Short mmCIF file of C-alpha atoms in Angstrom, two decimals:
data_model
loop_
_atom_site.label_atom_id
_atom_site.label_comp_id
_atom_site.label_asym_id
_atom_site.label_seq_id
_atom_site.Cartn_x
_atom_site.Cartn_y
_atom_site.Cartn_z
CA GLU J 17 6.63 -7.95 -18.20
CA THR J 18 5.45 -9.62 -14.99
CA GLY J 19 4.40 -12.88 -16.57
CA VAL J 20 0.79 -12.40 -15.50
CA THR J 21 -1.65 -11.40 -18.21
CA GLN J 22 -5.26 -10.31 -17.89
CA THR J 23 -8.02 -9.92 -20.44
CA PRO J 24 -9.89 -7.83 -21.22
CA ARG J 25 -8.04 -4.73 -20.10
CA HIS J 26 -11.22 -2.65 -20.11
CA LEU J 27 -14.83 -3.73 -19.73
CA VAL J 28 -18.10 -1.82 -19.68
CA MET J 29 -21.17 -3.77 -18.71
CA GLY J 30 -24.75 -3.20 -17.74
CA MET J 31 -26.16 -4.47 -14.48
CA THR J 32 -27.96 -7.34 -16.20
CA ASN J 33 -24.97 -8.55 -18.24
CA LYS J 34 -22.82 -11.60 -17.63
CA LYS J 35 -19.13 -11.33 -18.38
CA SER J 36 -15.91 -13.06 -17.39
CA LEU J 37 -12.43 -11.82 -16.58
CA LYS J 38 -9.48 -14.01 -17.47
CA CYS J 39 -6.04 -14.26 -15.89
CA GLU J 40 -3.10 -16.36 -17.00
CA GLN J 41 0.28 -16.72 -15.34
CA HIS J 42 3.37 -18.00 -17.11
CA LEU J 43 5.56 -18.24 -14.00
CA GLY J 44 4.88 -21.79 -12.87
CA HIS J 45 3.30 -20.55 -9.65
CA ASN J 46 0.90 -22.55 -7.51
CA ALA J 47 -1.17 -19.79 -5.94
CA MET J 48 -3.41 -17.25 -7.65
CA TYR J 49 -5.44 -14.33 -6.31
CA TRP J 50 -8.16 -11.87 -7.25
CA TYR J 51 -8.00 -8.36 -5.79
CA LYS J 52 -10.30 -5.35 -6.15
CA GLN J 53 -8.70 -1.90 -6.28
CA SER J 54 -10.97 1.12 -5.86
CA ALA J 55 -9.94 4.76 -5.79
CA LYS J 56 -8.60 5.88 -2.41
CA LYS J 57 -9.15 2.42 -0.90
CA PRO J 58 -6.64 -0.30 -0.06
CA LEU J 59 -6.35 -3.37 -2.22
CA GLU J 60 -9.10 -5.77 -1.21
CA LEU J 61 -8.35 -9.47 -1.38
CA MET J 62 -11.30 -11.33 -2.90
CA PHE J 63 -10.30 -14.93 -3.56
CA VAL J 64 -7.27 -17.16 -3.15
CA TYR J 65 -6.53 -20.40 -4.94
CA ASN J 66 -3.71 -22.81 -4.18
CA PHE J 67 -3.12 -25.78 -6.47
CA LYS J 68 -6.54 -25.07 -8.05
CA GLU J 69 -8.33 -25.27 -4.70
CA GLN J 70 -10.03 -22.21 -3.25
CA THR J 71 -8.49 -21.43 0.12
CA GLU J 72 -10.10 -18.08 0.84
CA ASN J 73 -13.28 -16.24 -0.01
CA ASN J 74 -13.09 -12.88 1.64
CA SER J 75 -16.85 -12.40 2.12
CA VAL J 76 -17.32 -11.56 -1.53
CA PRO J 77 -20.91 -11.24 -2.85
CA SER J 78 -22.14 -14.18 -4.88
CA ARG J 79 -22.44 -12.03 -8.00
CA PHE J 80 -18.68 -12.64 -8.27
CA SER J 81 -17.89 -16.27 -9.04
CA PRO J 82 -14.27 -17.44 -9.40
CA GLU J 83 -13.06 -20.44 -11.33
CA CYS J 84 -9.59 -21.99 -11.39
CA PRO J 85 -9.38 -24.86 -13.89
CA ASN J 86 -5.61 -25.27 -13.40
CA SER J 87 -2.72 -23.54 -11.66
CA SER J 88 -2.06 -21.26 -14.64
CA HIS J 89 -5.55 -19.92 -15.28
CA LEU J 90 -8.01 -18.01 -13.15
CA PHE J 91 -11.39 -16.60 -14.11
CA LEU J 92 -13.80 -14.22 -12.43
CA HIS J 93 -17.36 -14.61 -13.65
CA LEU J 94 -19.53 -11.53 -13.21
CA HIS J 95 -23.33 -11.30 -13.20
CA THR J 96 -25.90 -8.75 -12.07
CA LEU J 97 -23.22 -6.38 -10.86
CA GLN J 98 -23.87 -3.03 -9.21
CA PRO J 99 -22.37 0.36 -10.11
CA GLU J 100 -20.31 0.25 -6.89
CA ASP J 101 -18.53 -2.80 -8.30
CA SER J 102 -16.77 -0.53 -10.80
CA ALA J 103 -13.07 -0.82 -10.03
CA LEU J 104 -9.75 -2.21 -11.21
CA TYR J 105 -9.67 -5.99 -10.79
CA LEU J 106 -6.17 -7.33 -10.33
CA CYS J 107 -4.99 -10.88 -10.63
CA ALA J 108 -1.80 -12.00 -8.90
CA SER J 109 0.22 -15.17 -8.49
CA SER J 110 2.91 -16.44 -6.15
CA GLN J 111 4.97 -19.59 -5.81
CA ASP J 112 3.12 -20.54 -2.64
CA LEU J 113 0.90 -18.97 0.01
CA ALA J 114 3.62 -17.85 2.43
CA LEU J 115 3.17 -14.18 1.51
CA GLY J 116 3.95 -13.10 5.01
CA SER J 117 7.44 -14.53 4.91
CA GLY J 118 8.81 -12.82 1.85
CA GLU J 119 7.07 -14.79 -0.86
CA THR J 120 6.50 -12.31 -3.67
CA GLN J 121 3.21 -11.72 -5.43
CA TYR J 122 3.32 -10.87 -9.12
CA PHE J 123 0.42 -8.79 -10.35
CA GLY J 124 -1.16 -8.53 -13.76
CA PRO J 125 -2.07 -5.15 -15.28
CA GLY J 126 -5.69 -5.43 -14.22
CA THR J 127 -9.10 -5.15 -15.87
CA ARG J 128 -10.73 -1.74 -15.55
CA LEU J 129 -14.44 -2.49 -15.04
CA LEU J 130 -17.24 0.02 -15.36
CA VAL J 131 -20.76 -1.06 -14.42
CA LEU J 132 -23.51 1.16 -15.78
CA GLN H 7 -8.82 3.07 13.91
CA LYS H 8 -7.71 1.91 10.47
CA GLU H 9 -5.18 -0.87 10.43
CA VAL H 10 -2.99 1.06 7.97
CA GLU H 11 -2.89 4.80 7.30
CA GLN H 12 -1.27 6.22 4.18
CA ASP H 13 -1.62 9.73 2.78
CA PRO H 14 -3.03 9.39 -0.77
CA GLY H 15 -1.31 12.55 -2.00
CA PRO H 16 -0.75 13.51 -4.74
CA LEU H 17 2.81 14.48 -3.91
CA SER H 18 4.62 16.61 -6.51
CA VAL H 19 8.36 17.15 -6.30
CA PRO H 20 11.02 18.53 -8.67
CA GLU H 21 13.47 16.15 -10.28
CA GLY H 22 16.44 15.46 -8.03
CA ALA H 23 14.52 15.96 -4.79
CA ILE H 24 14.55 13.52 -1.88
CA VAL H 25 11.13 11.96 -1.48
CA SER H 26 9.78 10.62 1.80
CA LEU H 27 6.73 8.34 1.74
CA ASN H 28 5.23 7.11 4.99
CA CYS H 29 2.70 4.74 6.51
CA THR H 30 1.52 4.12 10.03
CA TYR H 31 -0.06 0.92 11.25
CA SER H 32 -1.82 -0.35 14.34
CA ASN H 33 -1.30 -4.14 14.23
CA SER H 34 1.59 -5.07 16.52
CA ALA H 35 1.77 -8.51 14.91
CA PHE H 36 3.10 -7.11 11.64
CA GLN H 37 6.67 -8.26 11.11
CA TYR H 38 7.09 -8.01 7.36
CA PHE H 39 7.01 -4.64 5.69
CA MET H 40 6.82 -4.03 1.99
CA TRP H 41 6.64 -1.24 -0.54
CA TYR H 42 5.00 -1.78 -3.90
CA ARG H 43 5.21 0.57 -6.87
CA GLN H 44 2.30 0.84 -9.30
CA TYR H 45 2.68 2.67 -12.58
CA SER H 46 -0.40 3.96 -14.38
CA ARG H 47 -2.26 1.15 -16.18
CA LYS H 48 -0.08 -1.48 -14.54
CA GLY H 49 -0.36 -3.80 -11.55
CA PRO H 50 1.69 -3.26 -8.39
CA GLU H 51 5.25 -4.62 -8.30
CA LEU H 52 7.28 -5.33 -5.18
CA LEU H 53 9.92 -2.65 -4.69
CA MET H 54 11.32 -3.21 -1.21
CA TYR H 55 10.87 -5.85 1.48
CA THR H 56 12.02 -5.60 5.10
CA TYR H 57 11.74 -7.93 8.05
CA SER H 58 11.43 -6.38 11.52
CA SER H 59 12.97 -3.02 12.34
CA GLY H 60 15.83 -1.20 10.72
CA ASN H 61 16.85 0.14 7.36
CA LYS H 62 17.31 -1.48 4.00
CA GLU H 63 18.91 0.21 1.03
CA ASP H 64 18.66 -0.64 -2.65
CA GLY H 65 20.19 1.89 -5.00
CA ARG H 66 18.32 5.18 -4.64
CA PHE H 67 15.68 3.60 -2.41
CA THR H 68 15.83 3.19 1.38
CA ALA H 69 13.13 1.49 3.42
CA GLN H 70 12.97 2.28 7.12
CA VAL H 71 10.92 0.53 9.80
CA ASP H 72 10.30 1.80 13.31
CA LYS H 73 8.28 -0.86 15.09
CA SER H 74 8.19 1.05 18.36
CA SER H 75 6.35 3.90 16.64
CA LYS H 76 4.53 1.62 14.18
CA TYR H 77 5.82 3.77 11.34
CA ILE H 78 7.49 2.87 8.07
CA SER H 79 9.07 5.07 5.45
CA LEU H 80 10.39 4.84 1.91
CA PHE H 81 13.01 7.36 0.87
CA ILE H 82 13.85 8.02 -2.76
CA ARG H 83 17.08 9.92 -3.41
CA ASP H 84 17.74 11.90 -6.59
CA SER H 85 14.16 11.36 -7.72
CA GLN H 86 13.56 10.92 -11.44
CA PRO H 87 10.47 11.45 -13.60
CA SER H 88 10.44 7.65 -14.06
CA ASP H 89 9.72 7.37 -10.32
CA SER H 90 6.29 8.92 -10.92
CA ALA H 91 3.88 6.23 -9.77
CA THR H 92 1.66 5.23 -6.86
CA TYR H 93 3.52 3.71 -3.93
CA LEU H 94 1.69 1.25 -1.70
CA CYS H 95 2.89 0.15 1.70
CA ALA H 96 2.02 -3.41 2.67
CA PHE H 97 2.27 -5.48 5.83
CA SER H 98 2.09 -9.06 7.01
CA SER H 99 2.42 -10.88 10.30
CA GLY H 100 4.21 -13.79 8.65
CA GLY H 101 3.65 -17.27 7.38
CA TYR H 102 0.42 -17.85 5.54
CA GLN H 103 -1.19 -14.61 6.68
CA LYS H 104 -2.58 -12.29 4.06
CA VAL H 105 -0.92 -9.04 3.09
CA THR H 106 -2.60 -5.81 4.25
CA PHE H 107 -2.14 -2.87 1.88
CA GLY H 108 -2.27 0.89 2.34
CA THR H 109 -4.31 3.08 0.01
CA GLY H 110 -1.22 4.22 -1.90
CA THR H 111 0.48 7.61 -2.32
CA LYS H 112 0.58 9.07 -5.81
CA LEU H 113 3.97 10.63 -6.57
CA GLN H 114 4.75 12.93 -9.47
CA VAL H 115 8.35 13.93 -10.17
CA ILE H 116 8.44 17.01 -12.36
CA PRO H 117 11.35 17.41 -14.82
#
């Protein structure tokens, strides 16, 4: 168990629906991330939070809205999505942001999203 | 040119075989080289981490970095069915820079 949980594990939604993805980490980490994983594409970083503050928005469309109420919880609010948004959405956490110097990211199992 | 190239596979090998997984990259600033393993219905987990060039061994796994060729490899000796997963290479130039991932290679080890 990685210590990062995500709910729901599967989600089917229509293009006019509003839904939210939830992530919780039990590792005492300060940084949390949202990634999108599509078939045959590299992991795409979407958002980064450090101590509840958003530090990066990787040119993500406004139909994706993140929320980080505290260092342990991260949400991704979804509205008016498109079929091409269907993917696996992964949450991750790390002690701090120094990922390039050996700091390890711990990933949750992901939410498999299908937009009809 | 893509920043990272990784063959998506799938790669099927018999149990006990030596597996070689590879990635090439174009960014000369990359100094940190990682391999993640992702089982079906799970998130990626860090498997190996290497700084700069050279080899690093951990049990049946060996990570190799050739910075002059911009080429990294992961070798798995005596492969087991439990090694069946998708392996993602990942890179960083250090500090607070983001991690750049490959597309992943799906490996199946057949009993």
